[in-house]
Amino acid sequence: MSRVGTVVDLFCGAGGLSEGFRQAGFEVLAGSDFDDIAGRTFAATHPEATFIGGRIQDLSVQRLLNVTGLAPGELDVLVGGPPCQGYSVYNHNRGVDDPRAGLFREYLRIVEGLRPKWLVMENVSGLTSIANGGIIREIQDGMNALGYEVEFKILKAEDFGVPQERRRIFFIANRVGAPIRFPSPTHGENLKPLVTIWDAISDLPPVENGASEEGQRYRTAPTHPFQAELRSNRKTVSNHSAPKLSAVNMERMKHIPSGGSWRDIPFELLPEGMKKAKRSDHTKRYGRPRKSDLACTILTKCDVHWGAYIHPEQNRALTVREAARLQSFPDSFVFYGSKTEQYVQVGNAVPPLLGRAVANALISCDESLSQEKAVA
């Protein structure tokens, strides 16, 4: 595949967004993140790129230019997702006072010095409700002031073949006068069928609660094109171990059928705090999704107490590898660190298939980028 352009990934984490761009034919030159453990994963899975650790506030434009060998104005795309916990709909104290809520200004500082042709910034959809849209306007105004035309849109990951309900806001901008278009859905009504949980994970070997299946062979040959693509030519499975749940949680799961939740657990087995809950509340907690469902949003821990993270067949929580599949990470991604750190890397990432769709949309807009695209 010919290179279609160059990419630098700020707040790269494990590298989900840059992986999507790489699949579309871009060359990833560098990634930067404060999380050194995620950086180990990024470095191992992006051997062509340089990982730069440390705070974004301490990252100079000159260092990025030195690492990439580029001059200002030569980079094709700067991508990044400033840490979003301050904005997340799951953070009930979210707002502009959260210290993480201003990190997009560091992204803009790097933009001013690098002068890339294109910008892609992503974040949680809850960004739209902060300060009556004030953060959105500040991002737009900041990009406009640097000479970029910018548009934003909330994209649904499942529309692009990701087996998960996930909403992300994307800002796409350029200074080259090219039109800005967002990717058109490829999956859904009158399109390709949505990819379900079972389409994504049914070929992975069974795992007992608290046990590891590192290095085990797949349970079956690929039964769905999604599995075949993510497996590629791998023969064994990594990061496939289940968290060890308590005896009471194991007992609770025995009562939860396919499509069920905490409401199927006998009252005396419920956590004390949930004994007072209305049956209309917390619909995802202790959820066991149907095989035909989309996964709920993969967060930074697949805690059965907080979401529908029980395996469709087995009495256990989802493994890191299953969460990574539901995020559309290739099986070649080996996540480093403790199991807790691995879940964080997976949950914080942009699904690579969603990133690839955005990357291909940029290629379709800009004649200066090669017309050779990755096969979707």
Tab-separated table of N, CA, C and O in Angstrom, residues 97-183:
chain	number	residue	atom	x	y	z
A	97	ASP	N	-14.613	23.401	35.060
A	97	ASP	CA	-13.664	23.548	36.149
A	97	ASP	C	-12.785	22.324	36.335
A	97	ASP	O	-11.810	22.361	37.075
A	98	ASP	N	-13.134	21.206	35.717
A	98	ASP	CA	-12.303	20.021	35.804
A	98	ASP	C	-10.973	20.320	35.118
A	98	ASP	O	-10.944	20.785	33.983
A	99	PRO	N	-9.816	20.052	35.796
A	99	PRO	CA	-8.522	20.402	35.186
A	99	PRO	C	-8.247	19.699	33.876
A	99	PRO	O	-7.446	20.170	33.065
A	100	ARG	N	-8.933	18.563	33.615
A	100	ARG	CA	-8.735	17.854	32.351
A	100	ARG	C	-9.511	18.500	31.221
A	100	ARG	O	-9.313	18.159	30.062
A	101	ALA	N	-10.396	19.432	31.557
A	101	ALA	CA	-11.287	19.999	30.547
A	101	ALA	C	-10.610	21.044	29.677
A	101	ALA	O	-11.187	21.487	28.697
A	102	GLY	N	-9.387	21.450	30.017
A	102	GLY	CA	-8.712	22.459	29.214
A	102	GLY	C	-7.579	21.933	28.366
A	102	GLY	O	-6.867	22.714	27.728
A	103	LEU	N	-7.419	20.614	28.330
A	103	LEU	CA	-6.278	20.056	27.612
A	103	LEU	C	-6.393	20.226	26.101
A	103	LEU	O	-5.386	20.135	25.398
A	104	PHE	N	-7.608	20.516	25.596
A	104	PHE	CA	-7.716	20.765	24.150
A	104	PHE	C	-6.944	22.016	23.771
A	104	PHE	O	-6.528	22.182	22.620
A	105	ARG	N	-6.714	22.926	24.750
A	105	ARG	CA	-5.929	24.130	24.448
A	105	ARG	C	-4.472	23.779	24.170
A	105	ARG	O	-3.797	24.460	23.385
A	106	GLU	N	-3.979	22.707	24.795
A	106	GLU	CA	-2.623	22.238	24.489
A	106	GLU	C	-2.568	21.677	23.079
A	106	GLU	O	-1.565	21.847	22.366
A	107	TYR	N	-3.628	20.987	22.674
A	107	TYR	CA	-3.724	20.505	21.294
A	107	TYR	C	-3.608	21.699	20.334
A	107	TYR	O	-2.853	21.658	19.350
A	108	LEU	N	-4.329	22.769	20.622
A	108	LEU	CA	-4.299	23.948	19.751
A	108	LEU	C	-2.927	24.618	19.759
A	108	LEU	O	-2.495	25.161	18.732
A	109	ARG	N	-2.236	24.572	20.888
A	109	ARG	CA	-0.867	25.116	20.943
A	109	ARG	C	0.045	24.357	19.976
A	109	ARG	O	0.835	24.967	19.249
A	110	ILE	N	-0.097	23.035	19.963
A	110	ILE	CA	0.710	22.233	19.038
A	110	ILE	C	0.311	22.523	17.587
A	110	ILE	O	1.157	22.599	16.689
A	111	VAL	N	-0.988	22.705	17.353
A	111	VAL	CA	-1.464	23.048	16.002
A	111	VAL	C	-0.794	24.322	15.503
A	111	VAL	O	-0.318	24.388	14.361
A	112	GLU	N	-0.727	25.310	16.364
A	112	GLU	CA	-0.169	26.608	15.963
A	112	GLU	C	1.277	26.466	15.503
A	112	GLU	O	1.706	27.123	14.545
A	113	GLY	N	2.033	25.594	16.167
A	113	GLY	CA	3.436	25.431	15.798
A	113	GLY	C	3.664	24.479	14.644
A	113	GLY	O	4.513	24.734	13.777
A	114	LEU	N	2.902	23.387	14.586
A	114	LEU	CA	3.102	22.382	13.533
A	114	LEU	C	2.488	22.790	12.206
A	114	LEU	O	2.961	22.393	11.140
A	115	ARG	N	1.378	23.491	12.255
A	115	ARG	CA	0.645	23.907	11.062
A	115	ARG	C	0.285	22.717	10.167
A	115	ARG	O	0.540	22.735	8.930
A	116	PRO	N	-0.291	21.666	10.700
A	116	PRO	CA	-0.677	20.535	9.845
A	116	PRO	C	-1.761	20.943	8.859
A	116	PRO	O	-2.491	21.916	9.083
A	117	LYS	N	-1.875	20.179	7.780
A	117	LYS	CA	-2.898	20.497	6.788
A	117	LYS	C	-4.301	20.188	7.315
A	117	LYS	O	-5.262	20.908	7.046
A	118	TRP	N	-4.424	19.083	8.043
A	118	TRP	CA	-5.713	18.636	8.566
A	118	TRP	C	-5.636	18.425	10.081
A	118	TRP	O	-4.575	18.064	10.612
A	119	LEU	N	-6.759	18.606	10.742
A	119	LEU	CA	-6.903	18.329	12.168
A	119	LEU	C	-8.067	17.366	12.372
A	119	LEU	O	-9.113	17.505	11.734
A	120	VAL	N	-7.879	16.417	13.253
A	120	VAL	CA	-8.973	15.555	13.701
A	120	VAL	C	-8.895	15.484	15.219
A	120	VAL	O	-7.908	15.003	15.776
A	121	MET	N	-9.914	15.998	15.881
A	121	MET	CA	-9.999	15.920	17.339
A	121	MET	C	-11.284	15.196	17.695
A	121	MET	O	-12.332	15.466	17.114
A	122	GLU	N	-11.195	14.248	18.622
A	122	GLU	CA	-12.396	13.527	19.031
A	122	GLU	C	-12.569	13.617	20.537
A	122	GLU	O	-11.614	13.856	21.282
A	123	ASN	N	-13.824	13.442	20.962
A	123	ASN	CA	-14.129	13.482	22.384
A	123	ASN	C	-15.474	12.818	22.625
A	123	ASN	O	-16.133	12.381	21.672
A	124	VAL	N	-15.875	12.763	23.875
A	124	VAL	CA	-17.171	12.179	24.201
A	124	VAL	C	-18.297	13.106	23.750
A	124	VAL	O	-18.147	14.325	23.700
A	125	SER	N	-19.431	12.528	23.455
A	125	SER	CA	-20.553	13.323	22.966
A	125	SER	C	-21.081	14.288	24.021
A	125	SER	O	-21.707	15.295	23.681
A	126	GLY	N	-20.819	13.996	25.301
A	126	GLY	CA	-21.263	14.884	26.366
A	126	GLY	C	-20.658	16.267	26.305
A	126	GLY	O	-21.100	17.182	27.003
A	127	LEU	N	-19.659	16.444	25.448
A	127	LEU	CA	-19.036	17.757	25.272
A	127	LEU	C	-20.060	18.809	24.861
A	127	LEU	O	-19.925	19.987	25.196
A	128	THR	N	-21.086	18.394	24.142
A	128	THR	CA	-22.067	19.362	23.624
A	128	THR	C	-22.885	20.023	24.722
A	128	THR	O	-23.428	21.110	24.521
A	129	SER	N	-22.982	19.363	25.886
A	129	SER	CA	-23.849	19.899	26.939
A	129	SER	C	-23.105	20.728	27.975
A	129	SER	O	-23.722	21.292	28.880
A	130	ILE	N	-21.785	20.824	27.878
A	130	ILE	CA	-21.001	21.568	28.858
A	130	ILE	C	-21.094	23.070	28.576
A	130	ILE	O	-20.886	23.510	27.447
A	131	ALA	N	-21.412	23.828	29.618
A	131	ALA	CA	-21.447	25.296	29.526
A	131	ALA	C	-22.279	25.759	28.342
A	131	ALA	O	-21.912	26.692	27.624
A	132	ASN	N	-23.420	25.082	28.143
A	132	ASN	CA	-24.328	25.449	27.040
A	132	ASN	C	-23.617	25.479	25.691
A	132	ASN	O	-23.863	26.356	24.852
A	133	GLY	N	-22.737	24.503	25.491
A	133	GLY	CA	-22.006	24.439	24.224
A	133	GLY	C	-20.786	25.325	24.175
A	133	GLY	O	-20.159	25.456	23.106
A	134	GLY	N	-20.406	25.905	25.314
A	134	GLY	CA	-19.275	26.835	25.324
A	134	GLY	C	-17.957	26.199	24.935
A	134	GLY	O	-17.121	26.828	24.266
A	135	ILE	N	-17.736	24.934	25.339
A	135	ILE	CA	-16.493	24.259	24.978
A	135	ILE	C	-16.427	24.039	23.466
A	135	ILE	O	-15.387	24.230	22.832
A	136	ILE	N	-17.574	23.655	22.895
A	136	ILE	CA	-17.624	23.468	21.434
A	136	ILE	C	-17.231	24.759	20.722
A	136	ILE	O	-16.406	24.758	19.801
A	137	ARG	N	-17.815	25.863	21.157
A	137	ARG	CA	-17.534	27.143	20.505
A	137	ARG	C	-16.069	27.538	20.684
A	137	ARG	O	-15.451	28.087	19.760
A	138	GLU	N	-15.506	27.250	21.868
A	138	GLU	CA	-14.109	27.623	22.091
A	138	GLU	C	-13.175	26.823	21.192
A	138	GLU	O	-12.192	27.352	20.665
A	139	ILE	N	-13.472	25.535	21.010
A	139	ILE	CA	-12.660	24.721	20.107
A	139	ILE	C	-12.762	25.245	18.676
A	139	ILE	O	-11.760	25.417	17.973
A	140	GLN	N	-13.997	25.513	18.234
A	140	GLN	CA	-14.181	26.033	16.877
A	140	GLN	C	-13.478	27.374	16.695
A	140	GLN	O	-12.778	27.595	15.700
A	141	ASP	N	-13.670	28.275	17.654
A	141	ASP	CA	-13.052	29.594	17.545
A	141	ASP	C	-11.535	29.494	17.547
A	141	ASP	O	-10.850	30.228	16.818
A	142	GLY	N	-10.996	28.567	18.364
A	142	GLY	CA	-9.554	28.404	18.409
A	142	GLY	C	-8.991	27.915	17.094
A	142	GLY	O	-7.942	28.383	16.624
A	143	MET	N	-9.688	26.967	16.466
A	143	MET	CA	-9.229	26.466	15.173
A	143	MET	C	-9.388	27.530	14.092
A	143	MET	O	-8.500	27.706	13.241
A	144	ASN	N	-10.505	28.247	14.112
A	144	ASN	CA	-10.723	29.328	13.134
A	144	ASN	C	-9.626	30.386	13.238
A	144	ASN	O	-9.117	30.879	12.214
A	145	ALA	N	-9.246	30.725	14.467
A	145	ALA	CA	-8.238	31.769	14.672
A	145	ALA	C	-6.883	31.366	14.116
A	145	ALA	O	-6.061	32.236	13.778
A	146	LEU	N	-6.646	30.063	13.997
A	146	LEU	CA	-5.390	29.575	13.441
A	146	LEU	C	-5.473	29.339	11.940
A	146	LEU	O	-4.538	28.810	11.337
A	147	GLY	N	-6.604	29.712	11.335
A	147	GLY	CA	-6.740	29.626	9.886
A	147	GLY	C	-7.380	28.354	9.371
A	147	GLY	O	-7.256	28.042	8.180
A	148	TYR	N	-8.113	27.645	10.229
A	148	TYR	CA	-8.730	26.381	9.841
A	148	TYR	C	-10.242	26.517	9.751
A	148	TYR	O	-10.871	27.145	10.608
A	149	GLU	N	-10.801	25.924	8.705
A	149	GLU	CA	-12.234	25.732	8.633
A	149	GLU	C	-12.562	24.449	9.384
A	149	GLU	O	-11.868	23.437	9.207
A	150	VAL	N	-13.606	24.442	10.175
A	150	VAL	CA	-13.868	23.299	11.042
A	150	VAL	C	-15.350	22.958	11.060
A	150	VAL	O	-16.206	23.845	10.995
A	151	GLU	N	-15.639	21.679	11.117
A	151	GLU	CA	-16.997	21.175	11.310
A	151	GLU	C	-16.933	20.089	12.382
A	151	GLU	O	-15.886	19.474	12.604
A	152	PHE	N	-18.059	19.841	13.048
A	152	PHE	CA	-18.096	18.745	14.013
A	152	PHE	C	-19.370	17.942	13.840
A	152	PHE	O	-20.380	18.429	13.337
A	153	LYS	N	-19.297	16.697	14.255
A	153	LYS	CA	-20.444	15.803	14.150
A	153	LYS	C	-20.284	14.673	15.147
A	153	LYS	O	-19.166	14.207	15.400
A	154	ILE	N	-21.394	14.221	15.707
A	154	ILE	CA	-21.381	13.041	16.558
A	154	ILE	C	-21.557	11.812	15.676
A	154	ILE	O	-22.500	11.727	14.893
A	155	LEU	N	-20.617	10.890	15.782
A	155	LEU	CA	-20.650	9.654	14.999
A	155	LEU	C	-20.983	8.473	15.897
A	155	LEU	O	-20.578	8.428	17.063
A	156	LYS	N	-21.710	7.503	15.338
A	156	LYS	CA	-22.064	6.278	16.043
A	156	LYS	C	-21.123	5.174	15.585
A	156	LYS	O	-21.095	4.837	14.403
A	157	ALA	N	-20.402	4.597	16.513
A	157	ALA	CA	-19.411	3.586	16.143
A	157	ALA	C	-20.036	2.401	15.424
A	157	ALA	O	-19.449	1.846	14.481
A	158	GLU	N	-21.250	2.006	15.843
A	158	GLU	CA	-21.873	0.830	15.237
A	158	GLU	C	-22.205	1.045	13.765
A	158	GLU	O	-22.345	0.074	13.007
A	159	ASP	N	-22.329	2.311	13.335
A	159	ASP	CA	-22.596	2.604	11.922
A	159	ASP	C	-21.425	2.239	11.019
A	159	ASP	O	-21.561	2.234	9.784
A	160	PHE	N	-20.270	1.955	11.622
A	160	PHE	CA	-19.064	1.690	10.842
A	160	PHE	C	-18.472	0.313	11.163
A	160	PHE	O	-17.274	0.088	11.003
A	161	GLY	N	-19.330	-0.600	11.610
A	161	GLY	CA	-18.915	-1.977	11.799
A	161	GLY	C	-18.329	-2.301	13.152
A	161	GLY	O	-17.792	-3.395	13.348
A	162	VAL	N	-18.423	-1.372	14.099
A	162	VAL	CA	-17.960	-1.626	15.464
A	162	VAL	C	-19.110	-2.267	16.241
A	162	VAL	O	-20.224	-1.732	16.241
A	163	PRO	N	-18.904	-3.393	16.907
A	163	PRO	CA	-20.009	-4.109	17.565
A	163	PRO	C	-20.376	-3.534	18.927
A	163	PRO	O	-20.472	-4.245	19.919
A	164	GLN	N	-20.624	-2.251	18.968
A	164	GLN	CA	-20.777	-1.556	20.239
A	164	GLN	C	-21.547	-0.257	20.046
A	164	GLN	O	-21.342	0.446	19.049
A	165	GLU	N	-22.410	0.056	21.008
A	165	GLU	CA	-23.066	1.359	21.023
A	165	GLU	C	-22.096	2.378	21.617
A	165	GLU	O	-21.773	2.327	22.801
A	166	ARG	N	-21.632	3.278	20.800
A	166	ARG	CA	-20.648	4.260	21.267
A	166	ARG	C	-20.830	5.535	20.462
A	166	ARG	O	-20.857	5.507	19.236
A	167	ARG	N	-20.948	6.651	21.142
A	167	ARG	CA	-21.116	7.956	20.503
A	167	ARG	C	-19.880	8.807	20.772
A	167	ARG	O	-19.471	8.959	21.923
A	168	ARG	N	-19.292	9.347	19.712
A	168	ARG	CA	-18.133	10.224	19.879
A	168	ARG	C	-18.330	11.447	19.004
A	168	ARG	O	-18.872	11.370	17.905
A	169	ILE	N	-17.865	12.583	19.502
A	169	ILE	CA	-17.899	13.803	18.703
A	169	ILE	C	-16.550	13.966	18.014
A	169	ILE	O	-15.500	13.778	18.629
A	170	PHE	N	-16.586	14.255	16.725
A	170	PHE	CA	-15.375	14.466	15.937
A	170	PHE	C	-15.377	15.880	15.375
A	170	PHE	O	-16.373	16.325	14.799
A	171	PHE	N	-14.254	16.563	15.557
A	171	PHE	CA	-13.992	17.837	14.883
A	171	PHE	C	-13.027	17.537	13.741
A	171	PHE	O	-11.970	16.931	13.944
A	172	ILE	N	-13.390	17.932	12.536
A	172	ILE	CA	-12.502	17.801	11.385
A	172	ILE	C	-12.276	19.202	10.832
A	172	ILE	O	-13.233	19.963	10.629
A	173	ALA	N	-11.013	19.533	10.598
A	173	ALA	CA	-10.676	20.883	10.132
A	173	ALA	C	-9.526	20.807	9.139
A	173	ALA	O	-8.730	19.860	9.153
A	174	ASN	N	-9.443	21.794	8.267
A	174	ASN	CA	-8.275	21.890	7.387
A	174	ASN	C	-8.030	23.348	7.031
A	174	ASN	O	-8.914	24.199	7.144
A	175	ARG	N	-6.797	23.606	6.593
A	175	ARG	CA	-6.401	24.962	6.173
A	175	ARG	C	-6.048	24.995	4.691
A	175	ARG	O	-5.415	25.950	4.226
A	176	VAL	N	-6.444	23.957	3.956
A	176	VAL	CA	-6.052	23.854	2.548
A	176	VAL	C	-7.223	24.109	1.601
A	176	VAL	O	-7.105	23.929	0.393
A	177	GLY	N	-8.357	24.519	2.147
A	177	GLY	CA	-9.502	24.843	1.300
A	177	GLY	C	-10.268	23.643	0.799
A	177	GLY	O	-11.141	23.784	-0.078
A	178	ALA	N	-9.984	22.458	1.330
A	178	ALA	CA	-10.689	21.255	0.897
A	178	ALA	C	-12.048	21.189	1.573
A	178	ALA	O	-12.243	21.701	2.678
A	179	PRO	N	-13.027	20.559	0.937
A	179	PRO	CA	-14.323	20.380	1.595
A	179	PRO	C	-14.162	19.463	2.806
A	179	PRO	O	-13.218	18.661	2.878
A	180	ILE	N	-15.063	19.602	3.748
A	180	ILE	CA	-15.056	18.741	4.930
A	180	ILE	C	-16.270	17.833	4.858
A	180	ILE	O	-17.404	18.297	4.818
A	181	ARG	N	-15.999	16.537	4.799
A	181	ARG	CA	-17.081	15.562	4.780
A	181	ARG	C	-16.827	14.513	5.857
A	181	ARG	O	-15.682	14.100	6.057
A	182	PHE	N	-17.879	14.101	6.501
A	182	PHE	CA	-17.792	13.039	7.491
A	182	PHE	C	-18.136	11.711	6.826
A	182	PHE	O	-18.811	11.679	5.798
A	183	PRO	N	-17.644	10.616	7.391
A	183	PRO	CA	-17.909	9.321	6.745
A	183	PRO	C	-19.389	8.984	6.746
A	183	PRO	O	-20.116	9.299	7.692
